[in-house]
Amino acid sequence: MALDIVLWPDPVLNTPTQPVTDFGPSLTTLLDDMLEACKKAEGIGIAANQVGVPLRLAWVGREDGSFFEIINPQILERSGNVVYDEGCLSVPGEWEKVKRFEKVKVRYQDRTQAWHEVEAEGKLAHVFQHEIDHLDGKVFVHHLSQLKRDLIRRKMEKEKRYRREE
Ligand code: CO
């Protein structure tokens, strides 16, 4: 079942998520449904709170188009600076330049509870930071000026009204 993606602003997107402790079958179902929603929306990543579930897990897309899950992720190291055009499934149609770290080292679990440590740079590092921000209750618009953020907020409120009327 494809899940609906929550639009910003919404409290679930602005609240830090809870660590995953239950690695039972419901986790697999949630992961599958999230990936389906992400692919349907042509995203390169999706966090659980974007489908209204306040848990610390997300999908991250690689440049080759494949995806992998990150559960209870933490950024261990950060270095360098880079600016990318950034968008988000919860802020459809909006793309803005955002300053990010060029390289990150991330630790996370997969659905079998195994821990992984990876060093990422370029686009992958950028997706890691975007998704982990979501899990910390932050959307990319939080990196923009108040003025831009307010402008986007008004557009999104209009979009929500439009979707409700459909
Ligand atoms: Co996003």
Coordinates of N, CA and C and ligand atoms in Angstrom, one line a residue:
M1 N 0.9 -1.2 0.0 CA 0.0 0.0 0.0 C 0.9 1.2 0.0
A2 N 0.7 2.1 -1.0 CA 1.5 3.3 -1.0 C 0.9 4.3 0.0
L3 N 1.8 4.9 0.8 CA 1.5 5.8 1.8 C 1.4 7.3 1.3
D4 N 0.6 8.1 1.9 CA 0.6 9.5 1.5 C 1.8 10.3 2.1
I5 N 2.3 11.2 1.4 CA 3.5 12.0 1.9 C 2.9 13.2 2.5
V6 N 3.4 13.5 3.7 CA 3.0 14.6 4.5 C 3.7 15.9 4.0
L7 N 2.9 17.0 3.8 CA 3.5 18.2 3.3 C 3.9 19.1 4.5
W8 N 5.1 19.8 4.3 CA 5.5 20.8 5.2 C 4.7 22.1 5.0
P9 N 4.3 22.8 6.1 CA 4.6 22.6 7.5 C 3.6 21.6 8.1
D10 N 4.1 20.7 9.0 CA 3.3 19.8 9.7 C 4.1 19.4 10.9
P11 N 3.4 19.3 12.1 CA 4.1 19.0 13.3 C 5.0 17.7 13.3
V12 N 4.5 16.7 12.5 CA 5.3 15.4 12.5 C 6.7 15.6 11.8
L13 N 6.7 16.6 10.9 CA 8.0 16.9 10.2 C 8.9 17.8 11.0
N14 N 8.4 18.5 12.0 CA 9.2 19.4 12.9 C 9.5 18.8 14.2
T15 N 9.3 17.5 14.4 CA 9.5 16.8 15.7 C 10.6 15.7 15.5
P16 N 11.6 15.7 16.4 CA 12.6 14.6 16.3 C 11.9 13.2 16.4
T17 N 12.3 12.3 15.7 CA 11.7 10.9 15.7 C 12.3 10.1 16.8
Q18 N 11.7 9.0 17.1 CA 12.1 8.1 18.2 C 12.9 6.9 17.6
P19 N 13.9 6.5 18.4 CA 14.7 5.3 17.9 C 13.8 4.1 17.7
V20 N 14.2 3.3 16.7 CA 13.6 2.0 16.4 C 14.1 1.0 17.3
T21 N 13.1 0.3 18.0 CA 13.5 -0.8 18.9 C 12.9 -2.1 18.5
D22 N 11.8 -2.0 17.8 CA 11.0 -3.2 17.3 C 11.4 -3.5 15.9
F23 N 12.2 -4.6 15.7 CA 12.6 -5.0 14.4 C 11.7 -6.1 13.9
G24 N 10.5 -6.2 14.3 CA 9.6 -7.2 13.9 C 9.0 -7.0 12.4
P25 N 8.0 -7.9 12.1 CA 7.5 -7.8 10.7 C 6.9 -6.5 10.3
S26 N 6.4 -5.7 11.3 CA 5.7 -4.5 10.9 C 6.8 -3.5 10.4
L27 N 8.0 -3.6 10.8 CA 9.1 -2.8 10.3 C 9.3 -3.0 8.8
T28 N 9.3 -4.3 8.4 CA 9.5 -4.6 7.0 C 8.3 -4.0 6.2
T29 N 7.1 -4.2 6.7 CA 6.0 -3.6 6.0 C 6.1 -2.1 5.8
L30 N 6.5 -1.4 6.9 CA 6.6 0.0 6.8 C 7.7 0.4 5.8
L31 N 8.9 -0.3 5.9 CA 9.9 0.0 4.9 C 9.5 -0.2 3.5
D32 N 8.8 -1.3 3.2 CA 8.3 -1.6 1.8 C 7.3 -0.5 1.4
D33 N 6.4 -0.1 2.2 CA 5.4 0.9 1.9 C 6.1 2.3 1.7
M34 N 7.1 2.6 2.5 CA 7.8 3.9 2.3 C 8.6 3.9 1.0
L35 N 9.2 2.8 0.7 CA 10.0 2.8 -0.6 C 9.0 2.9 -1.8
E36 N 7.9 2.3 -1.7 CA 6.9 2.4 -2.8 C 6.4 3.9 -2.9
A37 N 6.2 4.6 -1.8 CA 5.8 6.0 -1.8 C 6.9 6.8 -2.4
C38 N 8.1 6.5 -2.1 CA 9.3 7.3 -2.5 C 9.4 7.2 -4.0
K39 N 9.3 5.9 -4.5 CA 9.5 5.7 -6.0 C 8.4 6.3 -6.8
K40 N 7.2 6.2 -6.2 CA 6.0 6.7 -6.9 C 6.1 8.2 -7.1
A41 N 6.7 8.9 -6.1 CA 6.9 10.3 -6.1 C 8.2 10.7 -6.8
E42 N 9.0 9.7 -7.3 CA 10.2 10.0 -7.9 C 11.2 10.7 -7.0
G43 N 11.3 10.2 -5.8 CA 12.2 10.8 -4.8 C 13.5 10.1 -4.8
I44 N 14.5 10.7 -4.1 CA 15.8 10.0 -3.9 C 16.1 9.7 -2.5
G45 N 15.0 9.8 -1.7 CA 15.1 9.4 -0.3 C 13.8 9.8 0.4
I46 N 13.5 9.1 1.5 CA 12.3 9.3 2.2 C 12.5 9.0 3.7
A47 N 12.0 9.8 4.6 CA 12.1 9.5 6.0 C 10.7 9.1 6.6
A48 N 10.7 8.3 7.6 CA 9.5 7.8 8.2 C 8.5 8.9 8.6
N49 N 9.0 10.0 9.1 CA 8.0 11.0 9.5 C 7.4 11.7 8.3
Q50 N 7.9 11.5 7.1 CA 7.3 12.1 5.9 C 6.0 11.3 5.5
V51 N 5.9 10.1 6.1 CA 4.6 9.3 5.9 C 3.9 9.3 7.2
G52 N 4.2 10.2 8.2 CA 3.5 10.4 9.4 C 3.9 9.4 10.5
V53 N 5.0 8.7 10.3 CA 5.4 7.7 11.4 C 6.7 8.3 12.1
P54 N 6.6 8.6 13.4 CA 7.7 9.3 14.0 C 8.8 8.4 14.5
L55 N 9.4 7.6 13.6 CA 10.4 6.6 13.9 C 11.7 7.0 13.2
R56 N 12.9 6.6 13.8 CA 14.2 7.0 13.2 C 14.6 6.1 12.1
L57 N 14.0 6.1 11.0 CA 14.4 5.3 9.8 C 14.1 6.0 8.5
A58 N 14.9 5.7 7.5 CA 14.7 6.4 6.2 C 15.2 5.5 5.1
W59 N 14.9 5.8 3.9 CA 15.5 5.2 2.7 C 16.5 6.3 2.1
V60 N 17.6 5.8 1.6 CA 18.6 6.7 0.9 C 18.8 6.1 -0.5
G61 N 18.8 7.0 -1.5 CA 19.0 6.6 -2.9 C 20.4 6.8 -3.3
R62 N 21.0 5.8 -4.0 CA 22.3 5.9 -4.5 C 22.2 6.5 -5.9
E63 N 23.4 7.0 -6.5 CA 23.3 7.6 -7.8 C 22.9 6.6 -8.9
D64 N 23.1 5.3 -8.7 CA 22.7 4.3 -9.7 C 21.3 3.9 -9.6
G65 N 20.5 4.6 -8.8 CA 19.1 4.4 -8.7 C 18.6 3.4 -7.7
S66 N 19.6 2.7 -7.0 CA 19.2 1.7 -6.0 C 19.0 2.5 -4.7
F67 N 18.3 1.8 -3.7 CA 18.0 2.4 -2.4 C 18.5 1.4 -1.3
F68 N 18.8 2.0 -0.2 CA 19.0 1.2 1.0 C 18.5 1.9 2.2
E69 N 18.1 1.0 3.2 CA 17.4 1.6 4.4 C 18.5 2.0 5.4
I70 N 18.2 3.1 6.2 CA 19.0 3.5 7.3 C 18.1 3.6 8.5
I71 N 18.5 2.8 9.6 CA 17.7 2.8 10.8 C 18.6 3.2 11.9
N72 N 18.1 4.1 12.8 CA 18.8 4.7 13.9 C 20.1 5.3 13.5
P73 N 20.1 6.1 12.4 CA 21.4 6.6 11.9 C 22.0 7.7 12.8
Q74 N 23.3 7.8 12.7 CA 24.0 8.9 13.4 C 25.1 9.4 12.5
I75 N 25.4 10.7 12.4 CA 26.5 11.2 11.7 C 27.7 11.2 12.6
L76 N 28.8 10.5 12.3 CA 29.9 10.4 13.2 C 31.0 11.5 12.9
E77 N 31.1 11.8 11.6 CA 32.1 12.8 11.1 C 31.6 13.6 10.0
R78 N 32.0 14.9 9.9 CA 31.6 15.8 8.9 C 32.8 16.6 8.4
S79 N 32.9 16.8 7.1 CA 34.0 17.7 6.7 C 33.7 18.3 5.3
G80 N 34.3 19.5 5.1 CA 34.2 20.1 3.8 C 32.8 20.9 3.7
N81 N 32.7 21.7 2.7 CA 31.5 22.4 2.4 C 31.1 22.3 1.0
V82 N 29.8 22.2 0.7 CA 29.3 22.2 -0.7 C 27.9 22.8 -0.7
V83 N 27.6 23.4 -1.8 CA 26.2 23.9 -2.0 C 25.5 23.2 -3.1
Y84 N 24.3 22.7 -2.8 CA 23.5 21.9 -3.7 C 22.1 22.5 -3.9
D85 N 21.6 22.3 -5.0 CA 20.1 22.6 -5.2 C 19.4 21.5 -4.5
E86 N 18.5 21.8 -3.6 CA 17.9 20.8 -2.8 C 16.4 20.9 -2.9
G87 N 15.7 19.8 -3.0 CA 14.2 19.7 -3.0 C 13.8 18.6 -2.0
C88 N 12.5 18.5 -1.8 CA 12.0 17.5 -0.8 C 10.6 17.1 -1.2
L89 N 10.3 15.8 -1.1 CA 8.9 15.3 -1.4 C 7.8 16.0 -0.5
S90 N 8.2 16.5 0.6 CA 7.3 17.2 1.5 C 7.1 18.7 1.2
V91 N 8.0 19.1 0.2 CA 7.9 20.6 -0.2 C 7.9 20.6 -1.7
P92 N 6.9 20.0 -2.3 CA 6.9 19.7 -3.8 C 7.1 21.0 -4.6
G93 N 7.9 20.9 -5.6 CA 8.0 22.0 -6.6 C 9.0 23.1 -6.2
E94 N 9.6 23.0 -5.0 CA 10.5 24.0 -4.5 C 12.0 23.5 -4.5
W95 N 12.9 24.2 -5.1 CA 14.3 23.8 -5.1 C 15.1 25.1 -4.7
E96 N 15.9 24.9 -3.7 CA 16.8 26.0 -3.2 C 18.2 25.5 -2.9
K97 N 19.1 26.5 -3.0 CA 20.5 26.1 -2.7 C 20.7 26.0 -1.2
V98 N 21.3 24.9 -0.8 CA 21.5 24.6 0.6 C 22.9 24.2 0.8
K99 N 23.5 24.8 1.9 CA 24.9 24.5 2.2 C 25.0 23.2 3.0
R100 N 25.8 22.3 2.6 CA 25.9 21.0 3.3 C 27.4 20.6 3.5
F101 N 27.7 19.6 4.3 CA 29.0 19.1 4.4 C 29.3 18.2 3.1
E102 N 30.5 18.3 2.7 CA 30.9 17.6 1.4 C 31.0 16.1 1.7
K103 N 31.6 15.7 2.9 CA 31.7 14.3 3.2 C 31.1 14.1 4.6
V104 N 30.5 12.9 4.8 CA 30.1 12.5 6.1 C 30.4 11.0 6.3
K105 N 30.6 10.7 7.6 CA 30.7 9.3 8.0 C 29.5 9.0 8.8
V106 N 28.7 8.0 8.4 CA 27.4 7.7 9.0 C 27.4 6.2 9.6
R107 N 26.8 6.1 10.7 CA 26.6 4.7 11.3 C 25.1 4.5 11.4
Y108 N 24.6 3.3 10.9 CA 23.2 3.0 10.9 C 23.0 1.5 11.0
Q109 N 21.8 1.1 11.3 CA 21.4 -0.3 11.3 C 20.5 -0.6 10.0
D110 N 20.5 -1.9 9.6 CA 19.6 -2.3 8.6 C 18.5 -3.1 9.3
R111 N 17.5 -3.6 8.5 CA 16.4 -4.3 9.1 C 16.7 -5.6 9.9
T112 N 17.9 -6.1 9.7 CA 18.3 -7.3 10.5 C 19.0 -6.8 11.8
Q113 N 19.1 -5.5 12.1 CA 19.7 -4.9 13.2 C 21.2 -4.8 13.1
A114 N 21.8 -5.3 12.0 CA 23.2 -5.2 11.8 C 23.6 -3.7 11.6
W115 N 24.8 -3.4 12.2 CA 25.3 -2.0 12.1 C 26.2 -1.9 10.9
H116 N 26.2 -0.7 10.3 CA 27.0 -0.4 9.1 C 27.7 1.0 9.4
E117 N 28.9 1.1 8.9 CA 29.5 2.4 8.9 C 30.0 2.8 7.5
V118 N 29.5 3.9 7.0 CA 30.0 4.2 5.6 C 30.4 5.7 5.6
E119 N 31.4 5.9 4.7 CA 31.9 7.2 4.4 C 31.3 7.6 3.1
A120 N 30.6 8.8 3.0 CA 30.0 9.2 1.7 C 30.4 10.5 1.4
E121 N 30.4 10.8 0.0 CA 30.7 12.2 -0.4 C 29.8 12.4 -1.6
G122 N 29.8 13.7 -2.1 CA 28.9 14.0 -3.2 C 27.5 13.9 -2.9
K123 N 26.7 13.4 -3.9 CA 25.3 13.3 -3.8 C 24.8 12.5 -2.7
L124 N 25.5 11.3 -2.5 CA 25.1 10.4 -1.4 C 25.2 11.1 0.0
A125 N 26.3 11.8 0.2 CA 26.5 12.5 1.4 C 25.4 13.5 1.7
H126 N 25.0 14.1 0.6 CA 23.9 15.1 0.6 C 22.6 14.5 1.0
V127 N 22.3 13.3 0.4 CA 21.0 12.6 0.7 C 21.0 12.2 2.2
F128 N 22.1 11.6 2.6 CA 22.3 11.2 4.0 C 21.9 12.4 5.0
Q129 N 22.5 13.6 4.7 CA 22.3 14.7 5.5 C 20.8 15.2 5.5
H130 N 20.2 15.2 4.3 CA 18.8 15.6 4.1 C 17.9 14.7 4.9
E131 N 18.1 13.3 4.8 CA 17.2 12.4 5.5 C 17.4 12.4 7.0
I132 N 18.7 12.5 7.4 CA 18.9 12.5 8.9 C 18.4 13.8 9.5
D133 N 18.4 14.9 8.7 CA 17.8 16.1 9.2 C 16.3 15.9 9.4
H134 N 15.6 15.2 8.5 CA 14.2 14.9 8.7 C 14.0 14.2 10.0
L135 N 14.8 13.2 10.3 CA 14.7 12.4 11.5 C 14.9 13.2 12.7
D136 N 15.7 14.3 12.6 CA 15.9 15.2 13.7 C 14.9 16.3 13.8
G137 N 13.8 16.2 12.9 CA 12.8 17.2 12.9 C 13.0 18.4 12.1
K138 N 13.9 18.3 11.1 CA 14.3 19.5 10.3 C 14.0 19.2 8.8
V139 N 13.5 20.2 8.1 CA 13.3 20.1 6.7 C 14.2 21.1 6.1
F140 N 14.6 20.9 4.8 CA 15.6 21.7 4.2 C 15.3 23.2 4.2
V141 N 14.0 23.6 4.3 CA 13.7 25.0 4.4 C 14.2 25.7 5.7
H142 N 14.5 24.8 6.7 CA 15.1 25.4 7.9 C 16.5 26.0 7.7
H143 N 17.1 25.6 6.5 CA 18.4 26.1 6.2 C 18.3 27.4 5.4
L144 N 17.1 27.9 5.1 CA 17.0 29.0 4.2 C 16.7 30.3 5.1
S145 N 16.6 31.4 4.5 CA 16.3 32.7 5.2 C 14.8 32.6 5.6
Q146 N 14.5 33.4 6.7 CA 13.2 33.5 7.2 C 12.2 33.9 6.0
L147 N 12.7 34.8 5.2 CA 11.9 35.4 4.1 C 11.5 34.3 3.1
K148 N 12.5 33.5 2.7 CA 12.3 32.4 1.7 C 11.4 31.3 2.4
R149 N 11.6 31.1 3.6 CA 10.9 30.0 4.3 C 9.4 30.4 4.4
D150 N 9.1 31.7 4.7 CA 7.7 32.2 4.8 C 7.0 32.1 3.5
L151 N 7.8 32.5 2.4 CA 7.3 32.4 1.1 C 6.8 31.0 0.7
I152 N 7.7 30.0 1.0 CA 7.5 28.6 0.7 C 6.3 28.1 1.6
R153 N 6.3 28.6 2.8 CA 5.2 28.2 3.7 C 3.8 28.6 3.1
R154 N 3.7 29.8 2.6 CA 2.5 30.3 2.0 C 2.1 29.5 0.8
K155 N 3.1 29.1 0.0 CA 2.8 28.3 -1.2 C 2.3 26.9 -0.8
M156 N 2.9 26.3 0.2 CA 2.6 25.0 0.6 C 1.2 25.0 1.3
E157 N 0.8 26.1 2.0 CA -0.5 26.1 2.6 C -1.6 26.2 1.5
K158 N -1.2 26.9 0.4 CA -2.1 27.0 -0.8 C -2.3 25.6 -1.4
E159 N -1.1 24.9 -1.5 CA -1.1 23.6 -2.1 C -2.0 22.6 -1.3
K160 N -1.9 22.7 0.0 CA -2.7 21.8 0.9 C -4.2 22.1 0.7
R161 N -4.6 23.4 0.6 CA -6.0 23.7 0.4 C -6.4 23.1 -0.9
Y162 N -5.6 23.3 -1.9 CA -5.9 22.8 -3.3 C -6.1 21.2 -3.2
R163 N -5.2 20.5 -2.5 CA -5.3 19.1 -2.5 C -6.6 18.6 -1.7
R164 N -7.0 19.4 -0.7 CA -8.2 19.1 0.1 C -9.4 19.2 -0.8
E165 N -9.4 20.2 -1.7 CA -10.6 20.5 -2.5 C -10.7 19.5 -3.6
E166 N -9.6 18.9 -4.0 CA -9.6 18.0 -5.2 C -10.6 16.8 -5.0
Ligands
CO1 CO 13.0 15.6 2.2

